[in-house]
Structure formats: C-alpha cells, structure tokens
XYZ file of C-alpha atoms in Angstrom:
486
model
C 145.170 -21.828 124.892
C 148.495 -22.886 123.820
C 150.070 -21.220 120.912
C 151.728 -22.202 118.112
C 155.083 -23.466 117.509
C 157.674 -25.284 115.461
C 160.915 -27.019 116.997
C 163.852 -27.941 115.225
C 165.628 -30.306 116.490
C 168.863 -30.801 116.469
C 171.141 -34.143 115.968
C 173.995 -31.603 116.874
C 175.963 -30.873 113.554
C 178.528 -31.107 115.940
C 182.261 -31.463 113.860
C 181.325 -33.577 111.188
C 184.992 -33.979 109.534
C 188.199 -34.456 110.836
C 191.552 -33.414 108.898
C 194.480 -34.653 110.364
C 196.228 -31.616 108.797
C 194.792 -28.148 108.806
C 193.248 -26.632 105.427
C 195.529 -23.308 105.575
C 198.759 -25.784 105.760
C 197.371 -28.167 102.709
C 196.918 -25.415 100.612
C 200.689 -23.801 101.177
C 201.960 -26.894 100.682
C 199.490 -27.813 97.089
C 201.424 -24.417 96.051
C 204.515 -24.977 96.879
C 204.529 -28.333 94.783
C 202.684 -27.240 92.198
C 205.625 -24.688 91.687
C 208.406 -27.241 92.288
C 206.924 -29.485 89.000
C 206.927 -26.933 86.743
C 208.600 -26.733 83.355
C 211.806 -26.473 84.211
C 215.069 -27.848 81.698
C 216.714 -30.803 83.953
C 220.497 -30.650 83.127
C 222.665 -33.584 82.336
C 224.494 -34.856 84.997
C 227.245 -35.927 83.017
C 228.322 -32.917 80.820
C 231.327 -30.931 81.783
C 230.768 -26.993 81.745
C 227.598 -26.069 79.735
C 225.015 -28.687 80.375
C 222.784 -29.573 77.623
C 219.015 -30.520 78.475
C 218.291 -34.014 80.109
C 216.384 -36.153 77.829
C 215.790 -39.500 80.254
C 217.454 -40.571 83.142
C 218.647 -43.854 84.407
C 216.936 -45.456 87.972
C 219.514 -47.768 88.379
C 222.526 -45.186 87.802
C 220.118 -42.412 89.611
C 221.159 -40.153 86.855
C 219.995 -37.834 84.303
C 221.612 -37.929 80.544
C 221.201 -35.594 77.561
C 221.283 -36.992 73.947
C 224.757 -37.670 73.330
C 225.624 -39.431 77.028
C 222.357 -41.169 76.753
C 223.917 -42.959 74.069
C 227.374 -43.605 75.855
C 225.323 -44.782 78.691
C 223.377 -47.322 76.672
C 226.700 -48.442 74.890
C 228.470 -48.897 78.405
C 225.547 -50.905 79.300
C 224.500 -52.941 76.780
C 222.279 -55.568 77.703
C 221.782 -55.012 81.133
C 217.952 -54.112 82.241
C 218.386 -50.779 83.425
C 215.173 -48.732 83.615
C 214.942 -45.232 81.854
C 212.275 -43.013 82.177
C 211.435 -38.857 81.524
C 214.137 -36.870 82.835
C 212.533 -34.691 86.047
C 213.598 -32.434 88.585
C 211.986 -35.307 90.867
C 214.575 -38.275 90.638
C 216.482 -37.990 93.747
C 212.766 -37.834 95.303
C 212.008 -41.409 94.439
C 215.980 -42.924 95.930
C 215.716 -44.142 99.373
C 218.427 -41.884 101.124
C 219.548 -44.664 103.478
C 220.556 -46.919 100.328
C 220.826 -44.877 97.190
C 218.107 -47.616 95.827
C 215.007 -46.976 93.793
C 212.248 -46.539 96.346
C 209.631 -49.545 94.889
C 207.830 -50.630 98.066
C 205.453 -48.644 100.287
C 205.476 -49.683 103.995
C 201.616 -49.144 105.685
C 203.192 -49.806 109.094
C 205.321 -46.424 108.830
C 203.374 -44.810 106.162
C 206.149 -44.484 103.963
C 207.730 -45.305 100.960
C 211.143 -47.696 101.050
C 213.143 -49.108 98.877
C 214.183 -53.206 98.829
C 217.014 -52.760 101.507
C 215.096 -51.183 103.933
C 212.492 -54.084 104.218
C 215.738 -55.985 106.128
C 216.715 -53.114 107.859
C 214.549 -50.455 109.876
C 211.568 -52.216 108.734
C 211.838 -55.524 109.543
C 208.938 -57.486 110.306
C 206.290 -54.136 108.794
C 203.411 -54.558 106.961
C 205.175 -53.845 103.203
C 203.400 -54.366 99.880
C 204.502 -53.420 96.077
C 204.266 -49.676 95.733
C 202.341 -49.961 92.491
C 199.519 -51.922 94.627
C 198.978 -49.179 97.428
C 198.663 -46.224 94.453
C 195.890 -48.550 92.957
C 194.295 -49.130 96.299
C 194.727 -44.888 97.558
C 193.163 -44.183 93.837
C 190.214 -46.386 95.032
C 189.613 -44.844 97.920
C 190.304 -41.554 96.487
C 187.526 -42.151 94.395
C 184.716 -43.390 97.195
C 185.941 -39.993 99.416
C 184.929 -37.996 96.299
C 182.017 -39.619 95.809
C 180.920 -39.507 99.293
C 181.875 -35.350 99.146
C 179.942 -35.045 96.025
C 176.669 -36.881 97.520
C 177.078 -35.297 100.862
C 177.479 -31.406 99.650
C 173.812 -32.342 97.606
C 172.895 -33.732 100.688
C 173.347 -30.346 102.752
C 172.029 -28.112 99.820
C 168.680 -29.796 99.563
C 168.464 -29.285 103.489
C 169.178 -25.470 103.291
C 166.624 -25.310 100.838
C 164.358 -27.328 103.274
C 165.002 -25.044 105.810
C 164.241 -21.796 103.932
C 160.615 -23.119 102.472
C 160.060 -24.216 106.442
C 160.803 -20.791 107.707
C 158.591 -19.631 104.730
C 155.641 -21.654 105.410
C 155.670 -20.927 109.374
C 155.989 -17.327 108.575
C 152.544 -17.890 106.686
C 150.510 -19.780 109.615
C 152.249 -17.178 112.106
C 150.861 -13.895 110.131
C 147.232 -15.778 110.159
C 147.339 -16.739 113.504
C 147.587 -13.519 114.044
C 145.061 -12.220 112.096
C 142.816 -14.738 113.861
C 143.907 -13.709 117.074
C 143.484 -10.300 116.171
C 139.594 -10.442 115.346
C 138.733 -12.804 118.428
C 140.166 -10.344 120.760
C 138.218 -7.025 119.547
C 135.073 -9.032 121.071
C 136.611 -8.749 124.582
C 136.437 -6.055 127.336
C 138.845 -3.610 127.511
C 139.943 -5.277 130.817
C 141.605 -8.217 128.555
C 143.268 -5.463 126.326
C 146.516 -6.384 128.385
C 146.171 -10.494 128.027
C 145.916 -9.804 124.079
C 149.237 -7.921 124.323
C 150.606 -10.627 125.666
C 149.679 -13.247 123.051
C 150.509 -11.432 120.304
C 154.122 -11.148 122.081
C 154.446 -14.564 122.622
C 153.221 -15.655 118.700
C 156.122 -12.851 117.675
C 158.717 -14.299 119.677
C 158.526 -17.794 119.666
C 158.473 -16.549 115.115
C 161.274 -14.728 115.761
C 163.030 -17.684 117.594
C 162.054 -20.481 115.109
C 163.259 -18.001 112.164
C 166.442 -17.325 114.522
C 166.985 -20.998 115.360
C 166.661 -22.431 111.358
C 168.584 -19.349 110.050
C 171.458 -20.790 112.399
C 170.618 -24.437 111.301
C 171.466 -23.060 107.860
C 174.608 -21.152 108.399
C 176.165 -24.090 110.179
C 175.304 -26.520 107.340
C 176.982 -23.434 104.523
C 179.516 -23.513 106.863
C 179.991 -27.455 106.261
C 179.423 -27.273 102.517
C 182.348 -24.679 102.339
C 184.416 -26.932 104.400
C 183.517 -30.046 102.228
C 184.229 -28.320 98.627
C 187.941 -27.328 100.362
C 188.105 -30.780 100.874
C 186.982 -31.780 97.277
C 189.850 -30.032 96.092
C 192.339 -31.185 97.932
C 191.075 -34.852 96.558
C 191.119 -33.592 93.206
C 194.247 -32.625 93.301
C 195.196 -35.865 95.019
C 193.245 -37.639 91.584
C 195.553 -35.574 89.366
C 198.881 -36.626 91.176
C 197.707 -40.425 91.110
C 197.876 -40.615 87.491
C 200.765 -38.742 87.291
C 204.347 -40.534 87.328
C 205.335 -39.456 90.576
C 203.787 -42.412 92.819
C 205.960 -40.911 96.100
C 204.588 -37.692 96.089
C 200.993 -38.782 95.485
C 201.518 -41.375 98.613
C 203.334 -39.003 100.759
C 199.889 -36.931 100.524
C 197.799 -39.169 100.720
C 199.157 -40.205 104.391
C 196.897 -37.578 105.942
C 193.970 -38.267 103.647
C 190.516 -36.694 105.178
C 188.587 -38.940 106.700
C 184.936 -38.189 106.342
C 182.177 -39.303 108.557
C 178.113 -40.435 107.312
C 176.298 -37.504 106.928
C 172.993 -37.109 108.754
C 170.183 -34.540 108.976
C 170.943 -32.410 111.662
C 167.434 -31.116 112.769
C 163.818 -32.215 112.806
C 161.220 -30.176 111.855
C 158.835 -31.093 114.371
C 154.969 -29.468 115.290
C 154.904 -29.623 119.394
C 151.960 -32.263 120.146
C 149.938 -29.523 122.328
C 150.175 -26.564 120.135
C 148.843 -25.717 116.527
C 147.327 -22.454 114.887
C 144.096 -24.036 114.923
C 144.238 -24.780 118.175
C 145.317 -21.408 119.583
C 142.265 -19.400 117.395
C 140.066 -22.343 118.975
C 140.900 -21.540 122.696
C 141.078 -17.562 122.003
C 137.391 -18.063 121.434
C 136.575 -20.469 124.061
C 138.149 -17.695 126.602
C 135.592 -15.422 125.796
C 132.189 -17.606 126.604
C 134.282 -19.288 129.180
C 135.806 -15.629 130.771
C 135.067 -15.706 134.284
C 135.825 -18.960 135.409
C 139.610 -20.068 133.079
C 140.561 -16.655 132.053
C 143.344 -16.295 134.806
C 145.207 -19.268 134.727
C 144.594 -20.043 130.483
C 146.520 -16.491 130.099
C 149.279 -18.078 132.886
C 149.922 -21.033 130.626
C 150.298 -19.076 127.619
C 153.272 -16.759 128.843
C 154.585 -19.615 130.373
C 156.394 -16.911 132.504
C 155.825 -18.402 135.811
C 156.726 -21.508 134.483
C 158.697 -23.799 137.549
C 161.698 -25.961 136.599
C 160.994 -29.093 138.919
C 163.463 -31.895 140.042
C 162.811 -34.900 141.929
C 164.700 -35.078 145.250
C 165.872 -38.975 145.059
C 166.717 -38.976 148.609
C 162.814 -38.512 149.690
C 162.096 -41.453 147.045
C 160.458 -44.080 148.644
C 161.906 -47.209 147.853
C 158.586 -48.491 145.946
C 159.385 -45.577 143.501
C 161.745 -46.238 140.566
C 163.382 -43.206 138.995
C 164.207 -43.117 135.328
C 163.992 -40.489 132.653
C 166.945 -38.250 134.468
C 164.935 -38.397 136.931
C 162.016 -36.951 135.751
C 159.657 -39.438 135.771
C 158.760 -41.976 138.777
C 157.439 -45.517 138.506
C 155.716 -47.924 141.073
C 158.163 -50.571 141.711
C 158.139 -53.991 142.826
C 160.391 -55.253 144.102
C 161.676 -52.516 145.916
C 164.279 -50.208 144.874
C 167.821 -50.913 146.730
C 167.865 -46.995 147.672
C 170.607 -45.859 150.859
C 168.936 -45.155 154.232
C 168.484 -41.439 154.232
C 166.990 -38.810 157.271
C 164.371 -37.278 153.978
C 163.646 -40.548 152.754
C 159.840 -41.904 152.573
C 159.482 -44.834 154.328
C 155.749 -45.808 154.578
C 153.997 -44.250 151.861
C 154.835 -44.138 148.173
C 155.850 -40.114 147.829
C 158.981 -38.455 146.408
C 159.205 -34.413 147.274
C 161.287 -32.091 144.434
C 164.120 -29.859 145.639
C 162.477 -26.667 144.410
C 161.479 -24.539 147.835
C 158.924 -22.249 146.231
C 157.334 -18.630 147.574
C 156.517 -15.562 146.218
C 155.394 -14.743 143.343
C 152.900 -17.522 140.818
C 154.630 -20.563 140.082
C 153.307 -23.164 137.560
C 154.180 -26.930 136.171
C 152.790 -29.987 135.074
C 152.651 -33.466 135.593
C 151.455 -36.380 133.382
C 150.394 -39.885 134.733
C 149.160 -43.313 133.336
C 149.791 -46.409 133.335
C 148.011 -49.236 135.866
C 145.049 -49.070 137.827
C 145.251 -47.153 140.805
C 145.793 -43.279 141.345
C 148.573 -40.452 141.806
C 148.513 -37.632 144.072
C 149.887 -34.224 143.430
C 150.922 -32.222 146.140
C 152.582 -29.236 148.013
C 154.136 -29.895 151.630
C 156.142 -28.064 154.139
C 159.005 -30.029 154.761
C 158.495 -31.052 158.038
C 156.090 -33.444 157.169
C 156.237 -36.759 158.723
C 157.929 -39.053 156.346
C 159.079 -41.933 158.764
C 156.712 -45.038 160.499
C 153.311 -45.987 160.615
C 151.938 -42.617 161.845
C 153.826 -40.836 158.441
C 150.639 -39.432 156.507
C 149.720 -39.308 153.359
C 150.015 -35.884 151.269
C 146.907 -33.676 152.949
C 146.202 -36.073 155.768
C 147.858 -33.599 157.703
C 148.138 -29.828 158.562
C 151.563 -29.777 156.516
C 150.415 -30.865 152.686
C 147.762 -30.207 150.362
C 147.104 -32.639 147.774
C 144.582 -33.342 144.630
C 144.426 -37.258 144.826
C 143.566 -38.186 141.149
C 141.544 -41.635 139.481
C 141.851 -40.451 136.062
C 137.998 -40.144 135.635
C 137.454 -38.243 139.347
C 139.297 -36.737 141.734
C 139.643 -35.700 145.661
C 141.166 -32.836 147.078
C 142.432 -33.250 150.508
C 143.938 -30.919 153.211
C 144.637 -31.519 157.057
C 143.243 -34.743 156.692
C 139.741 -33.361 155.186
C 138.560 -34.616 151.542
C 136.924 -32.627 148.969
C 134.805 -34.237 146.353
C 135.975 -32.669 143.094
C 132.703 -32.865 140.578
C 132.096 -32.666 136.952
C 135.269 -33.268 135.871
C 136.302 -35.234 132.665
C 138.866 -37.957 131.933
C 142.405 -36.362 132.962
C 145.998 -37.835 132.308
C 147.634 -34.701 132.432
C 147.648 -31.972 135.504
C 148.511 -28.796 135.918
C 149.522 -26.730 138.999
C 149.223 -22.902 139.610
C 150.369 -21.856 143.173
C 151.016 -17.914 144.648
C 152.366 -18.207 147.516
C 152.068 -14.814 148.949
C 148.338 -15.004 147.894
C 147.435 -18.297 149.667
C 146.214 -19.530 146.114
C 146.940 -23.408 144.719
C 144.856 -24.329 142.310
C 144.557 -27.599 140.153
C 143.632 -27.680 136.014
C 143.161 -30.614 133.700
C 145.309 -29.902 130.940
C 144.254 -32.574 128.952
C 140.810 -30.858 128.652
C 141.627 -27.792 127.650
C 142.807 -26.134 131.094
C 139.308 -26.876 132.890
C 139.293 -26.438 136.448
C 139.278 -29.089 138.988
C 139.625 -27.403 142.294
C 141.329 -24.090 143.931
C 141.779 -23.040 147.423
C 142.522 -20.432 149.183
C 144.757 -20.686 151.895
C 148.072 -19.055 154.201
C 151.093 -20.442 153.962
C 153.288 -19.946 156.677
C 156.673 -21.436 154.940
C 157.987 -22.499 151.518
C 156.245 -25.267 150.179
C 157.918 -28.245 148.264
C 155.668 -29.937 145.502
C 155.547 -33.474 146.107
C 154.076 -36.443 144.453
C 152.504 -39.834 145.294
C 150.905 -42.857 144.122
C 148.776 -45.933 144.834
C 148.918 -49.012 142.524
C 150.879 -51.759 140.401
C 152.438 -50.368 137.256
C 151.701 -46.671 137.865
C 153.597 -44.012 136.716
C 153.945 -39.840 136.853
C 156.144 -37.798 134.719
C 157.233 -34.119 135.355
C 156.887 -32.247 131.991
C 159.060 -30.006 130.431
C 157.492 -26.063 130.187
C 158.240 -23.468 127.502
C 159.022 -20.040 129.299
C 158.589 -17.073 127.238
C-alpha cells in the first residue's frame, strides 16, 4: 500500500528581479527630489538688493529674469534666437559644468547627459543621440516595464489563489482517506493495532508537509508581489518625471532602470504516479485477506523508514555498462564504454556494485528495468567477490552474492551457484528489495504488482553486503529509484 501524496514542484523562484540600486536608497532619493521641486519663488538673477520673483529664464544666458529685466533682456537681444522657458530652481541642472552650455545630447556610451562641446571632447567617438530621442525611447520602455509589472503581479495572485484551493482540496481527500483507513483497520487483529498507527502518521505528515511546503510556495510568491508593486512605483514615478520638463533628471533615473526577468510558475502541482487515495483504501483492504503472507514488508514500504539511499560505484562499472541519469541509472552498451583500468572494476561480466556497505538493522530500495530483450539481476555481494578473468562469477554463482535473476515474466533466484525456480509470479518491471542483516533475511517483491512476493531467504551473513546489479542483453537498462522516507 502506498499512500497518498501531492508534490509541488518547484522551478526555484529563485531571485526573479534584479535592481541595480537597492529599494531603501530609491526611495530616499524619490524624497529628496520630490522636496527639491517644490513650489518655491526662483529669484531674479539680475536685481540688485530685493529680488523680485523670476518669471522665465534664458538657456542661452543661463539666467533667470523677473518682469522688468525680462524685458531689458529681450530689448538687448533683439532678434537673436535665444530660448526662454519657466523660471525653476532646476536651470543650472540642465548646463554642462565643463562648458557652461545647454546640456541637449544624451551619451548611451557613458549614460549621461552632455552638452554639444563635450561630443569633441571627453566623448569623442561615444555612442551620442539627440536628448529629446532617448526620453521618447526611456518613455517606451517605461511603458513595456509597467506593463510587464502589471501582468506579472496578476500573474502571481492567480497562483496564490491556486495554491490555497490546492491545499484545500488535498485537505479534503486526506480527511477521507482517513476515514477510509479508519474503518478498514477496525476489521484487523489487535496485533496490527501498531501498523494502523503508523499509517495514519504517515497520511498526517506527508498533509502536514504538502500544507507546509505550498504555504511556503505562497509566502515566497507575496514576497515577490510586494517586491514588484515597490517596483511599480518607482516606474510611476519615473512616468510622471518623463512628461515633466526636466528631461535630465528623468534620464539620470532612468540609468539604473529595473530590469525585470519572464515570469514563470514556480511549482507543479503534481499526483506521484504510485500513490492515490484510492489506491491506499484499495491495498488497506487487500492486507487483510492477504495478512500472512505481504503484511511485513507492505507495512515496510509504507513508512518508508528503512528506506536505503543507493549510489552506483562507477569504478566497479563494467565497461559494457553506460552510466547516465547522475548515475542512477545503467545501460547495456555497445561499443564499450572508454572507462580507466581500476583494481574494483568488472571485467568479464556486465555488473556494477553501489558504495552503500549495509548491516544492521532492515534496509529497503528499488530498482526499475526495461528496455531490450534479455534480463537484469539484482543482487547483494560481499566485496570480495571475484570481479577479474574468466573464472569472475556471476552474482550468486558463488558463496559471496545472492541474486534474483529477472525475465520480466519469470524469475530465478540463485545463491552459491544453486538456482531457485521462482513460480507464479506475474509480469514485473519494477523490484523491490528488503534485507536485515542481523536477521539473515533478503527478500525480493514485485512492486509493480502490488508488493507480491517473489522469493525470501533466510540466511547468515558474515560481513556487510554491497547491493549490486547486472544484466544480460542488447538495449537493456536498470534504474535505481528514488524512496520517500517518512
């Protein structure tokens, strides 16, 4: 019986948006400005003593004027094109301080604004285009980054709320899959009173875990939203100064525009391809006309709490054996893999040990296997076995392995060199492997039909044991698969 369970899986919402300048520092800064273009008076530059109000002010003289001088200043220079505009605390912002010229071009190489002179001086040879161009381009792409905020923030929103009906809707098949659980159980002897403890543990924490897990999933994307709607209004702000008159200040902000990346969904709500509520009620129930023979090791792969982490030792790999998968899954080859010479290696027979040493207490794992005709052998050996020449065995063709040699639609058991006929079984991709060391117990189950029994045998082991794995055939492959440990 496997129970229940929902994964979310994660993209990684790993740091979605990079600001070249830090959030805290923006905002100081959107103050700070904000307060230096207030309402303030600008004072005539020309009057002696009291200074009336500044009405306009000249570019090309880089001077404010009040009414009266205004009028000097257009008699002293009559018919020559000089520029006036709104008189503004902000004039001496716009002259280039190395020239005392209007500032009218905007170099992309520097990221700054120049005026005329400077294109022959320190920028010679930059990338320089009409400042009234670059605000139109910035305001463009001022307007996709909002855009792009806006349709993102929705984005993230609709997944929160995706989350929440998710953890809503497992919370619903977890409290009947309880229930269920709950009623099949009262029909068993008190002697399995302690294996329905156990399942009603594992059905409440793997909830607990998949609520924990997409309560997370959520936070981090509120997190992002919050981060996005700071952003928003620092680009509104930004759309504000862009239609205002002061073209510097709006480019000299938008040099460390946000740059946004695509957003994508960060998670997966995925139901694991073994597992489902109807399937855990349907095994509870088989475990009860089936008790004396799969009651042991069905409860075992339920806890998954003697679950073994396997790894394939590459320098046993024979050189038949390709390794892919981080190398978790092995492949017959041909031709041969160009693998070192190694003292562990293989060199006769196409086997592969794992690193794992296991003893003591009950260890479990599984192994899946397909592809061509031919077979696959799962094994445990000392490692002492034999492993170079022509006399090098096969796993259980000696005193040193035990191994269930498997066809898919039968299999052989074989130990110091002796073969068991394994009857009645089914069609099996998919193996699983109790062992207990300290008991002398290995025993073989065909997880792809429901956890049936191929063969067990009782033994002594006088050393750790090292699973091990082999195969016969073109095309042929075995995977190690991942367990869930409680």
């Amino acid at each position: 019986m496997r129970v229940p369970q929902f994964f979310f899986k994660c993209t990684h919402v790993a740091r979605s948006y990079t600001l070249h300048r830090s959030l805290p520092d923006f905002n100081n800064k959107v103050m700070e400005e904000t307060a230096s273009s207030g309402s303030t008076d600008v004072k005539c530059d020309v009057c002696i003593g009291l200074k009336r109000k500044a009405e306009q002010a000249c570019l090309e003289c880089v001077s404010s004027y009040c009414e009266i001088h205004l009028d000097l200043h257009n008699t002293l220079h009559v018919g020559k094109r000089h520029r006036l505009v709104e008189a503004n605390e902000t004039l001496q912002e716009k002259i280039c301080p190395h020239h005392d010229k209007l500032q009218e071009v905007y170099c992309r190489t520097d990221q700054q604004c120049i005026c005329h002179l400077c294109i022959t001086d320190n920028h010679r040879g930059h990338d320089v285009i009409a400042m009234e161009k670059e605000v139109i381009d910035k305001q463009l792409k001022l307007g996709e980054l909002q855009k792009q905020t806006t349709d993102t923030i929705q984005a993230m929103e609709k997944d929160v709320q995706e989350l929440r009906q998710a953890v809503e809707v497992f919370r619903t098949l977890v409290q009947e899959a309880l229930k269920k659980s709950e009623r099949s159980f009262t029909v068993l002897i008190e002697s399995m009173k302690d294996n329905q403890r156990k399942v009603t543990e594992l059905i409440q924490g793997q909830t607990d875990a998949a609520e924990r897990q997409a309560e997370e999933f959520a936070e981090t994307l509120q997190q992002e939203i919050n981060k996005l709607k700071d952003i928003d209004a620092k680009l509104q702000y930004l759309e504000l100064l862009s239609h205002s008159n002061n073209d510097v200040r709006f480019l000299e902000n938008t040099v460390h525009m946000p740059s946004l990346n695509a957003y994508k969904k960060c998670f997966t709500l995925l139901e694991h391809p073994y597992c489902s509520f109807d399937r855990a009620t349907e095994a509870v129930t088989e475990l009860i006309t089936k008790l004396n023979i799969i009651s042991q090791w069905s409860l075992l792969t339920i806890s998954g709490r003697d679950a073994t982490k396997l790894t394939f030792n590459t320098n046993t790999a024979h050189t038949s054996l390709r390794l892919s998968d981080e190398d978790r899954k092995v492949t017959a080859s041909h031709p041969n893999e160009d693998y070192p010479e190694h003292t562990e290696r293989f060199d006769s027979r196409a086997q592969i040990l794992c690193n794992e040493a296991l003893t003591g207490s009950p260890h479990y794992w599984e192994a899946e296997f397909g592809g061509g005709l031919g077979w696959v052998c799962i094994a445990v050996s000392y490692k002492e076995i034999c492993r170079k020449g022509k006399r090098a065995p096969h796993f259980g063709r000696n005193s040193h392995s035990w191994g269930l040699r498997s066809y898919g639609f039968m299999s052989e058991f074989w130990y110091n060199n002796k073969m068991v006929n394994c009857k009645g079984q089914s069609w099996c991709y998919r193996i699983g492997v109790y062992l207990h060391h300290n008991a002398g117990i290995l025993a073989f189950y065909n997880v792809s039909d429901n956890m049936s029994l191929i063969h067990k045998t009782q033994t002594m082991f006088s050393e750790p044991v090292y699973p091990g794995f082999g195969m016969g055939g073109k095309r042929c492959y075995l995977r190690i698969c991942d367990q869930v440990k409680s």
